[in-house]
Structures are given as C-alpha cells and as structure tokens.
XYZ file of C-alpha atoms in Angstrom:
526
model
C -30.710 -14.007 -23.998
C -27.834 -15.001 -22.275
C -24.416 -13.878 -24.190
C -21.818 -16.655 -24.890
C -18.288 -16.337 -24.415
C -17.476 -17.758 -27.649
C -16.363 -15.528 -30.306
C -18.872 -12.611 -30.930
C -18.466 -12.870 -34.720
C -21.557 -10.536 -35.408
C -20.381 -7.821 -33.396
C -18.470 -5.620 -35.989
C -19.509 -2.566 -34.430
C -17.949 -3.146 -31.483
C -14.676 -4.018 -32.952
C -11.845 -1.779 -33.761
C -9.441 -2.376 -36.631
C -7.243 -5.544 -35.583
C -3.830 -4.377 -34.814
C -0.783 -6.952 -36.116
C -0.048 -7.510 -32.343
C -3.875 -8.370 -31.607
C -3.637 -11.017 -34.429
C -1.638 -13.303 -32.285
C -4.716 -14.143 -30.269
C -6.268 -17.499 -30.829
C -9.480 -16.162 -29.836
C -11.474 -13.893 -31.939
C -13.558 -12.429 -29.495
C -13.648 -8.698 -30.927
C -13.948 -7.161 -27.531
C -10.795 -8.841 -25.920
C -9.169 -7.649 -28.966
C -10.317 -4.202 -28.342
C -9.146 -4.424 -24.845
C -5.886 -5.224 -26.234
C -5.619 -2.510 -28.612
C -6.717 0.001 -25.821
C -4.799 -1.186 -23.039
C -1.419 -1.474 -24.855
C -1.778 0.877 -28.007
C -3.611 3.672 -26.327
C -2.741 3.071 -22.809
C -3.586 6.318 -20.602
C -1.420 4.608 -17.767
C 1.433 6.991 -18.066
C -0.674 9.992 -17.942
C -2.878 9.202 -15.114
C 0.054 7.564 -12.988
C 2.119 10.921 -13.651
C -0.963 13.371 -12.379
C -1.597 10.755 -9.429
C 1.757 10.999 -8.120
C 3.310 13.922 -9.075
C 0.517 16.352 -8.746
C -1.875 15.167 -6.146
C 1.206 12.956 -4.298
C 0.869 10.603 -1.098
C -2.680 9.864 0.252
C -2.391 9.692 3.960
C -5.715 8.780 5.342
C -7.664 11.938 6.312
C -5.088 14.452 4.800
C -6.006 17.262 2.385
C -4.230 15.297 -0.200
C -6.128 12.555 -0.099
C -9.439 14.418 -0.167
C -7.892 15.939 -3.369
C -7.371 12.491 -4.798
C -11.273 11.482 -4.335
C -12.257 14.105 -6.132
C -9.737 13.712 -8.784
C -10.804 10.033 -9.085
C -14.286 10.954 -9.372
C -13.746 13.897 -11.944
C -11.792 11.425 -14.106
C -14.596 8.764 -14.239
C -17.355 11.243 -14.945
C -15.321 12.622 -17.832
C -15.051 9.161 -19.460
C -18.809 8.927 -18.935
C -18.778 6.712 -15.881
C -20.728 7.142 -12.717
C -18.730 7.791 -9.750
C -19.328 9.599 -6.303
C -17.330 9.755 -3.010
C -19.019 7.654 -0.395
C -18.362 8.705 3.191
C -18.149 5.677 5.980
C -16.383 7.212 8.617
C -14.368 10.109 10.398
C -10.490 10.438 10.530
C -8.440 13.216 12.018
C -7.132 15.737 9.571
C -3.792 16.366 9.735
C -2.018 18.803 7.374
C 2.059 18.212 6.527
C 4.000 21.388 6.090
C 7.713 21.829 5.586
C 10.036 19.982 7.426
C 14.120 21.217 7.767
C 16.350 19.091 9.796
C 20.160 20.664 10.199
C 23.016 19.563 12.153
C 24.534 22.486 12.782
C 27.435 21.392 15.489
C 30.091 20.024 15.126
C 29.600 20.666 11.254
C 27.024 22.085 9.280
C 24.616 19.716 7.159
C 21.020 19.645 5.997
C 19.647 16.252 7.113
C 17.765 14.113 4.715
C 14.314 13.589 6.843
C 11.164 14.578 7.630
C 8.483 14.419 10.209
C 6.530 11.089 10.796
C 3.016 10.816 9.933
C 0.495 12.713 12.452
C 3.144 13.988 14.648
C 2.919 17.423 16.088
C 5.229 20.182 14.352
C 7.314 22.772 16.151
C 4.640 25.433 16.287
C 6.381 27.570 13.200
C 9.669 27.679 15.415
C 13.322 26.790 14.629
C 14.212 24.287 17.765
C 17.676 24.048 18.703
C 18.942 21.332 20.855
C 21.624 18.666 21.604
C 21.157 15.196 20.460
C 21.617 12.551 22.671
C 21.327 8.491 22.640
C 19.489 6.505 24.880
C 21.353 5.271 28.183
C 23.120 2.015 28.699
C 20.443 1.549 31.324
C 19.807 -2.129 32.648
C 16.625 -1.178 34.865
C 13.791 1.406 34.874
C 15.148 3.006 37.822
C 18.693 3.789 35.826
C 16.437 5.149 32.602
C 14.141 7.563 35.121
C 17.341 8.848 36.615
C 18.761 9.958 33.203
C 15.700 11.408 32.149
C 16.325 14.349 34.170
C 18.950 15.495 32.101
C 16.944 15.353 28.657
C 15.099 18.611 29.102
C 15.582 20.736 25.827
C 17.296 18.078 23.759
C 16.500 15.529 20.802
C 16.770 12.203 21.740
C 17.820 9.643 19.269
C 15.472 6.515 19.817
C 16.370 3.619 16.943
C 19.029 1.374 16.389
C 22.265 2.472 14.347
C 22.524 0.712 11.397
C 26.178 -0.337 11.211
C 26.001 0.136 7.138
C 22.950 1.239 4.917
C 24.120 -1.259 2.403
C 21.414 -3.834 0.848
C 22.242 -7.437 2.064
C 22.917 -8.215 -1.507
C 25.612 -5.840 -2.207
C 27.030 -7.336 1.100
C 26.995 -10.633 -0.328
C 28.149 -9.870 -3.527
C 31.299 -7.775 -2.615
C 32.537 -9.020 0.853
C 34.511 -12.234 1.717
C 32.351 -15.096 3.017
C 34.328 -14.616 6.412
C 33.995 -11.102 6.838
C 30.309 -11.212 5.697
C 29.616 -13.856 8.340
C 31.332 -11.698 10.819
C 29.575 -8.710 9.897
C 26.013 -10.322 10.082
C 26.887 -12.033 13.539
C 27.858 -8.852 15.152
C 25.034 -6.770 13.608
C 22.574 -9.571 15.089
C 24.104 -9.302 18.393
C 23.978 -5.377 18.408
C 20.203 -5.282 17.640
C 19.160 -7.817 19.931
C 21.280 -5.721 22.810
C 19.758 -2.867 21.498
C 16.443 -4.267 22.076
C 16.942 -5.826 25.438
C 18.091 -2.292 26.521
C 14.621 -0.979 25.886
C 13.292 -4.010 27.115
C 15.253 -3.409 30.256
C 13.863 0.301 30.495
C 10.356 -0.750 30.264
C 9.706 -0.306 26.612
C 9.043 -3.424 24.531
C 6.103 -4.630 22.011
C 3.590 -2.798 19.891
C 3.183 -0.271 22.700
C 6.543 0.574 23.704
C 7.496 3.230 20.895
C 4.532 5.483 22.214
C 5.331 5.047 25.825
C 8.822 6.067 25.131
C 7.774 9.237 23.453
C 5.432 10.030 26.159
C 8.022 9.757 28.739
C 10.260 11.761 26.906
C 7.781 14.260 26.507
C 6.917 14.550 30.022
C 10.749 15.121 31.043
C 10.886 18.159 28.542
C 12.712 16.607 25.583
C 12.768 18.989 22.511
C 11.945 15.940 20.215
C 12.207 12.388 19.154
C 14.467 11.644 16.196
C 14.308 7.919 14.915
C 15.013 5.837 11.407
C 13.412 2.375 10.439
C 15.659 1.252 7.824
C 14.128 -0.726 4.822
C 16.900 -2.766 4.348
C 17.617 -1.287 1.080
C 16.996 2.305 -0.210
C 14.833 3.824 2.228
C 13.533 4.354 5.711
C 10.284 3.300 6.765
C 7.591 6.289 7.231
C 4.952 5.041 9.624
C 3.459 7.154 11.817
C 4.257 9.165 15.248
C 3.397 7.296 18.276
C 2.740 10.662 20.048
C 0.115 13.181 18.484
C 0.522 15.904 21.490
C 3.633 17.990 22.371
C 6.769 17.205 20.795
C 7.534 16.175 17.102
C 9.123 12.726 15.985
C 11.248 13.156 12.963
C 12.649 10.452 10.980
C 16.152 10.441 9.278
C 17.762 8.748 6.379
C 19.563 5.433 7.514
C 22.790 7.114 6.798
C 22.287 10.481 8.225
C 20.618 8.834 11.401
C 23.926 6.868 11.791
C 25.827 10.125 11.238
C 24.246 11.928 14.083
C 24.160 8.868 16.481
C 27.735 8.498 15.889
C 28.681 11.931 16.913
C 26.516 11.464 20.484
C 27.904 8.045 20.994
C 31.586 9.460 20.717
C 31.116 12.469 22.839
C 31.216 14.838 19.609
C 28.510 17.398 20.489
C 26.034 16.738 17.845
C 23.568 19.996 17.902
C 20.637 19.855 15.804
C 17.895 22.613 14.349
C 14.396 21.315 13.479
C 11.616 23.432 11.907
C 8.502 21.107 11.061
C 5.088 22.657 10.071
C 2.110 20.697 10.726
C -1.597 21.495 11.784
C -4.226 19.347 13.439
C -7.376 19.960 12.059
C -9.935 17.926 14.050
C -12.061 14.554 13.073
C -13.302 15.266 9.094
C -15.245 12.906 6.940
C -13.408 10.184 4.880
C -14.437 8.575 1.697
C -14.168 5.559 -0.271
C -14.423 6.464 -4.176
C -16.866 4.329 -5.965
C -17.523 4.028 -9.750
C -19.996 1.690 -11.712
C -21.129 0.783 -15.199
C -24.595 -0.364 -14.476
C -25.274 -4.545 -16.219
C -27.626 -4.743 -18.843
C -28.874 -8.174 -18.319
C -27.919 -8.715 -14.628
C -27.696 -5.500 -12.752
C -27.765 -7.231 -9.491
C -24.809 -9.197 -9.813
C -21.402 -7.534 -9.507
C -17.800 -7.819 -10.515
C -15.652 -5.740 -8.520
C -12.226 -4.206 -9.290
C -10.231 -3.149 -6.191
C -7.378 -1.436 -4.961
C -6.924 0.833 -1.747
C -6.254 4.363 -2.527
C -4.620 5.620 0.537
C -0.742 5.649 1.015
C 2.061 6.589 3.755
C 3.498 9.928 2.701
C 7.169 9.998 2.911
C 6.992 9.309 -0.722
C 4.190 9.372 -3.273
C 2.639 6.307 -2.756
C 3.777 4.673 -6.263
C 4.075 1.177 -5.617
C 1.883 1.075 -2.352
C -0.466 1.667 -4.255
C -0.540 3.872 -6.821
C 0.092 1.260 -9.349
C -2.596 -0.837 -7.957
C -5.015 2.248 -7.982
C -3.948 2.837 -11.847
C -4.430 -0.700 -12.804
C -7.868 -0.358 -11.799
C -8.548 3.250 -12.881
C -7.330 2.381 -16.396
C -8.893 -0.857 -16.529
C -12.384 0.711 -15.992
C -11.607 3.395 -18.690
C -10.768 0.384 -21.408
C -14.054 -1.185 -20.387
C -16.118 2.296 -20.581
C -14.526 2.478 -24.071
C -14.783 -1.136 -25.476
C -17.811 -2.528 -23.246
C -19.929 0.134 -22.137
C -23.369 -2.210 -21.867
C -21.873 -5.253 -19.530
C -23.964 -8.040 -18.333
C -23.400 -7.654 -15.033
C -22.581 -4.221 -13.085
C -18.715 -3.362 -12.902
C -17.783 -1.669 -10.047
C -14.622 -0.347 -8.892
C -13.598 0.589 -5.324
C -10.877 2.886 -4.425
C -10.700 2.215 -0.577
C -9.395 4.379 2.104
C -7.555 3.486 5.089
C -6.172 0.229 4.134
C -2.887 0.876 5.911
C -5.078 1.195 9.189
C -6.632 -2.281 8.970
C -8.578 -2.616 5.614
C -11.262 -0.078 6.629
C -12.472 1.179 3.870
C -13.067 -1.771 2.151
C -14.389 -3.405 5.095
C -16.803 -0.576 5.560
C -17.985 -0.780 2.029
C -18.502 -4.660 2.649
C -20.658 -3.751 5.522
C -22.642 -1.258 4.038
C -23.202 -2.969 0.689
C -24.261 -6.488 1.583
C -26.245 -6.749 -1.493
C -22.971 -6.445 -3.730
C -21.050 -8.894 -1.458
C -24.309 -11.025 -2.123
C -24.259 -10.353 -5.721
C -20.357 -10.794 -6.156
C -19.436 -12.665 -9.216
C -15.677 -12.100 -8.634
C -13.505 -9.141 -7.141
C -9.992 -8.703 -8.546
C -7.910 -6.550 -6.214
C -4.275 -5.650 -6.979
C -1.698 -4.369 -4.266
C 1.798 -5.077 -4.579
C 3.895 -3.154 -6.307
C 4.802 -2.244 -10.036
C 5.760 -5.564 -11.551
C 3.774 -7.779 -13.663
C 0.844 -9.695 -12.190
C 2.546 -13.282 -11.707
C 0.297 -15.231 -9.539
C -3.265 -15.861 -8.660
C -4.835 -18.148 -6.164
C -8.411 -18.967 -5.745
C -8.525 -18.081 -2.083
C -10.004 -21.500 -1.045
C -12.513 -21.594 -2.862
C -12.510 -25.369 -4.104
C -14.547 -24.699 -7.780
C -13.587 -21.234 -8.805
C -10.883 -22.815 -10.703
C -13.193 -23.846 -13.524
C -14.357 -20.341 -14.215
C -10.791 -19.072 -14.281
C -9.957 -21.876 -16.555
C -12.694 -20.789 -19.089
C -11.612 -17.100 -18.569
C -7.861 -17.843 -19.106
C -8.052 -19.724 -21.958
C -9.541 -16.984 -23.846
C -6.528 -14.231 -22.997
C -3.525 -14.147 -24.931
C -0.696 -16.254 -23.643
C 1.646 -12.749 -24.143
C -0.161 -11.881 -20.708
C -0.671 -15.235 -19.177
C 2.289 -17.533 -19.664
C 4.351 -16.110 -16.557
C 1.211 -16.379 -14.005
C 1.461 -19.186 -11.548
C -1.759 -20.369 -10.090
C -2.875 -22.161 -6.976
C -5.712 -23.914 -6.643
C -7.809 -24.072 -4.350
C -5.308 -22.062 -2.454
C -5.996 -20.797 1.027
C -7.923 -17.601 2.215
C -6.284 -14.549 3.101
C -7.185 -12.978 6.755
C -5.311 -9.850 6.264
C -2.800 -8.237 4.042
C -5.103 -6.331 1.536
C -8.598 -5.632 0.621
C -9.591 -8.813 -1.055
C -9.943 -10.058 2.682
C -12.537 -7.776 3.409
C -14.915 -9.947 0.718
C -13.309 -13.232 1.044
C -13.747 -13.472 4.933
C -17.611 -13.906 3.872
C -16.832 -16.407 1.166
C -17.576 -14.168 -1.789
C -15.128 -14.845 -4.679
C -12.551 -12.051 -4.327
C -8.662 -13.001 -5.509
C -5.604 -11.394 -5.312
C -3.599 -10.424 -8.416
C 0.135 -10.713 -7.160
C 2.534 -9.189 -8.750
C 6.566 -9.655 -9.154
C 8.419 -8.116 -6.628
C 11.125 -5.631 -8.174
C 12.389 -5.301 -4.953
C 9.195 -4.204 -3.363
C 10.378 -4.150 0.130
C 12.923 -1.410 -0.635
C 10.099 0.990 -1.709
C 7.337 -0.176 0.448
C 6.373 2.658 3.160
C 9.451 4.782 2.448
C 10.233 7.853 1.113
C 11.568 6.313 -1.989
C 8.398 5.147 -3.088
C 7.762 7.811 -6.049
C 7.165 7.955 -9.894
C 10.372 6.910 -11.065
C 9.885 3.163 -9.492
C 6.859 2.395 -11.980
C 7.530 -0.060 -14.546
C 5.142 1.315 -17.357
C 5.200 -1.950 -19.225
C 4.298 -3.856 -16.585
C 1.420 -1.405 -15.302
C -0.006 -1.654 -18.893
C 0.088 -5.201 -18.958
C -1.848 -5.186 -15.556
C -4.492 -2.893 -16.487
C -5.149 -4.926 -19.774
C -5.145 -7.973 -18.061
C -7.719 -7.046 -15.515
C -9.890 -5.414 -18.080
C -9.991 -9.034 -19.523
C -10.723 -10.789 -16.742
C -13.595 -8.418 -15.626
C -15.023 -8.629 -19.059
C -14.878 -12.575 -18.960
C -16.264 -12.668 -15.468
C -19.275 -10.447 -16.656
C -19.956 -12.615 -19.537
C -19.670 -15.487 -17.860
C -22.822 -17.777 -18.020
C -22.078 -19.390 -14.355
C -21.760 -17.790 -11.102
C -18.516 -18.507 -9.568
C -19.146 -21.036 -6.906
C -18.787 -20.157 -3.293
C -17.935 -23.446 -2.018
C -15.079 -23.330 0.378
C -12.494 -25.785 1.760
C -13.321 -27.278 4.845
C -10.132 -28.838 5.633
C -7.598 -26.261 6.037
C -3.736 -26.887 5.467
C -1.395 -26.571 8.681
C 1.077 -23.523 9.206
C 3.877 -25.260 11.328
C 1.825 -26.585 14.231
C -1.129 -24.630 13.665
C -4.247 -24.955 11.672
C -5.069 -22.262 9.255
C -8.828 -21.036 9.965
C -10.926 -19.077 7.512
C -10.526 -15.253 8.369
C -13.574 -13.504 10.461
C -15.178 -10.532 8.908
C -13.615 -7.964 11.443
C -15.484 -4.522 11.530
C -14.185 -1.701 9.925
C -12.623 1.029 12.113
C -14.634 4.368 11.157
C -12.912 6.849 13.096
C -9.631 8.132 14.517
C -10.912 7.821 18.108
C -11.341 4.085 17.615
C -8.615 3.474 15.843
C -6.412 5.108 18.855
C -8.103 3.503 21.345
C -8.642 -0.016 19.805
C-alpha cells in the first residue's frame, strides 16, 4: 500500500522527542520533525567539513588526495550502515603535488606567495635561479621571435599586472567619483593593450597560453610566471598549459605586481624556484556512490548530487566541499531517520566536474536504469550560502510536486527561497545538466553568493570560508526534499517546454547529452 504524504501520526516508533524549535512546524509529520532535530540539533556538518577540508584537503582529479577522499566517503557511509562503493568510470593522469618555494632574491629578499599550477612539471628536485623578464612590446610575431633568443635560463612573466589588488567594492566605497572613473578607464585600456600585444605575437584565444608556454620552453626559459586575479581576495588556480619541460607557477596578485614592476623598471629581479611534482601515468578514477534501497519502489530513485573534485590551490571548500557535505550530511540524516524509504535513495559524489561534468555524465551513461527511474535529482554546487533559488529547469509540470513538498517544509527554511517555474534547462555549469539533458527531473539548489567569485578556484577557498549555519540549513532542507520526493505518490512529470525563450537574438535550445570524457588523453586532445 502506498504511503501518504499526510501526517504519519501512527509512526510514534519513528519519531524522536519533539524539540521546542520543531514545534514551529505547521505539519506534524514525525519524520520531518526528526529530520529537523537531527539536522539542526545533532548536526555532523562541522566535523565532516573539517575532516574533509583540513585533513584530506583539495581533491584535484586524478590526484592521490582525490583517491583518499573517495575512500574516506565510502568508509563514512559504511560506518552509518549505508551501502557505498567507488565506481570506476575511466582513467586520468595521476599527478602528485609536492612543496613549492618561490623566492625573490634580488634586488631584495622576499618569500613570495605562490604555487605551481595543477599538472605543471616541477624542477626535478633542484632550486632553479634566474632573472625575471616580462613579455616584450612586440607588434608582430617576428619581433617576438627575435626577443625569444634572450630568454634562456630566465623566468618569464606572462600575465597582465593588476594596478591594484583591492576589490572593486573597496574602490567604489573610498575613492572619489572622478578618480574611480579615471582609474577604471585606464585599467580597461591597459588590459586591452596587453591582450592586443599577445594577439600581435600570435597568442590569443583558448589555446594561446599553451602555445606561448611551448614557445618559451623551446627557447630554454627557466619557467613561466603567471597570475590570474579573482577581482577579490585570491588568484585563480586553474592548470598548467604545459605538462612537459618547464614549470608554471602562479603568484598572488600582490607579489606578481611586485616582481613585474621590478622587471618593467629595469631593477633586476632574480627568482629562485623549487617546485616538487611527479607524473605517475594514467590511473583509475572513480565516482563515489551510496544507496539506501527502496522498500516499495526500488527501481525508482531520488538522487543527491554534488561534485567531489576541486582545484587544489586551496581546500576546495566552497567549490565544492560545501555541496559535498550537504549531500553527505543529508544522507546521514536520512539513514538515521528514514532507513526504509519508499523509493531508492542514491547519492553521487562526482569526479571531474571541473573538466566538463565527466563523472556525472559517465554515471548517467552507465546507469540508464537510474536515469529512466529518476523521480528527482537535487544538485548543489555554488558556495557556502543558504539555498535561495530553485528552478524547475524547463519541466512544465514539475511545479505541482514541488508545491506539495514545499508546503510541508517549515518556513524557517523556505521563506527566503525564490522559485522559477517552469524555468529553463541548464546546458552546463554543474552536474544536474548531466541528467536534465535527457529530460530527467534534475534540479539545481542555488545558494546565496557570499562573494563566491572571490574564493572560487582560488587559494582562499578554505575551511574558514564555510558558514556552518547555512550548511546545516542546506543539509536539512535537502534531506526533507529527498524524503518528500521519495514518498510522493506521483512521479514528477517529464513534460518539457517546447517553446524556449530567447537570450539576446539567440533562441535557447535544450542541451544535448554530451558524452563523458573518460581519460586524460581524450581530455587533452578534445
């Protein structure tokens, strides 16, 4: 017999003592009350987050830390009595990051804030010393080629030097209107001029950085020095354009500006770099998947979704440690409170989202039965803030199910959430797209910004940026949504909007299900 979404008054054996805060519920469903009590008053979010971010640390795809994280997840789920496994879907270049030291030794001594980019070669255990030079004022490829003859044994700074590393909101708050306007115009002109120089030398577009690094390596440069400012507190840490030969190191906005100005003004900067790194060939890579099998409809599924990989400049805290812990803690709550769900509950901690949603795409390809039986997927991936927006992703009739679910969740959690129905499908951005492309009901749980752009992919994305109250809120809300979706007597309809809105002069289209990239070689050659 199907269970009802009406209050389960007879389930006294399931219900824990109701707390004062839980009595605010207008709905007396004891499972929802226990989810609230478990999530808000017995939260494991702090402990899980601290262990993940501080002890395991960043989780670059293919790294030893990522593999350690996969095993940690499996062990955590099994300790709660939840079936879990690491599911291989491909291979990736295994790269071990070691210690990086970058020092200015002339015209004065200063240890610089910086590190290797991901997948960069190291210095083979040596400390490499060399002058720092900046790119020439070349107006064509021939002038650049002539300049290259003088870079042997030198470090080359290839990024635009920011005139200030203060966030723009600082400038807006403290400068005069006239000086701010002049500064912004001058910075924009300087940025454009720098880009035009690169283009004149033959380096522009997506492959420009790789081509430039290869030319510098062939000319015998000691290394590449770069910096990609976040417009706030940190520097973007992406990956090296070159995995052979010379190292690429990234400096903080401030220290990059220092050494660039010294070189530009003929003041003879000399750097010493020691960068330890090791390439270990292609190794298996995994998604971590856990499941509580459904008691009535085991072939229908509710999916908790978050990517587990990160860039490794920081600890991968807001991208996507918080999404990971949201799903991990929600599953812990459900295993405690709701151990016999109506539908099967699956959680996926995806690998290689940062390289194109590869883990979630591979899971969708390898498990068509789960995609076919999907009642709802809930994905979270944008920082530490409270969940504040949900869209039905272009599914025109999903709002009815959401309305039933949300009517039973306390306003403490839902009052600040905005909804968009029917919304538009997302063709990328995060892992819900791996399922919505097939028309499956997958929903993004968008969060408040908390200046996400300042920590995103930077060395500042660390444990201290996590706002624990919001994380507890998100795990509790997600657990409630999963429970209600599991119990819903109706399937979420897959009817999709057939008239798509326009963006500018372009008509939006439903995203296609792009195949997963399952190896490093395919990723580099795509």
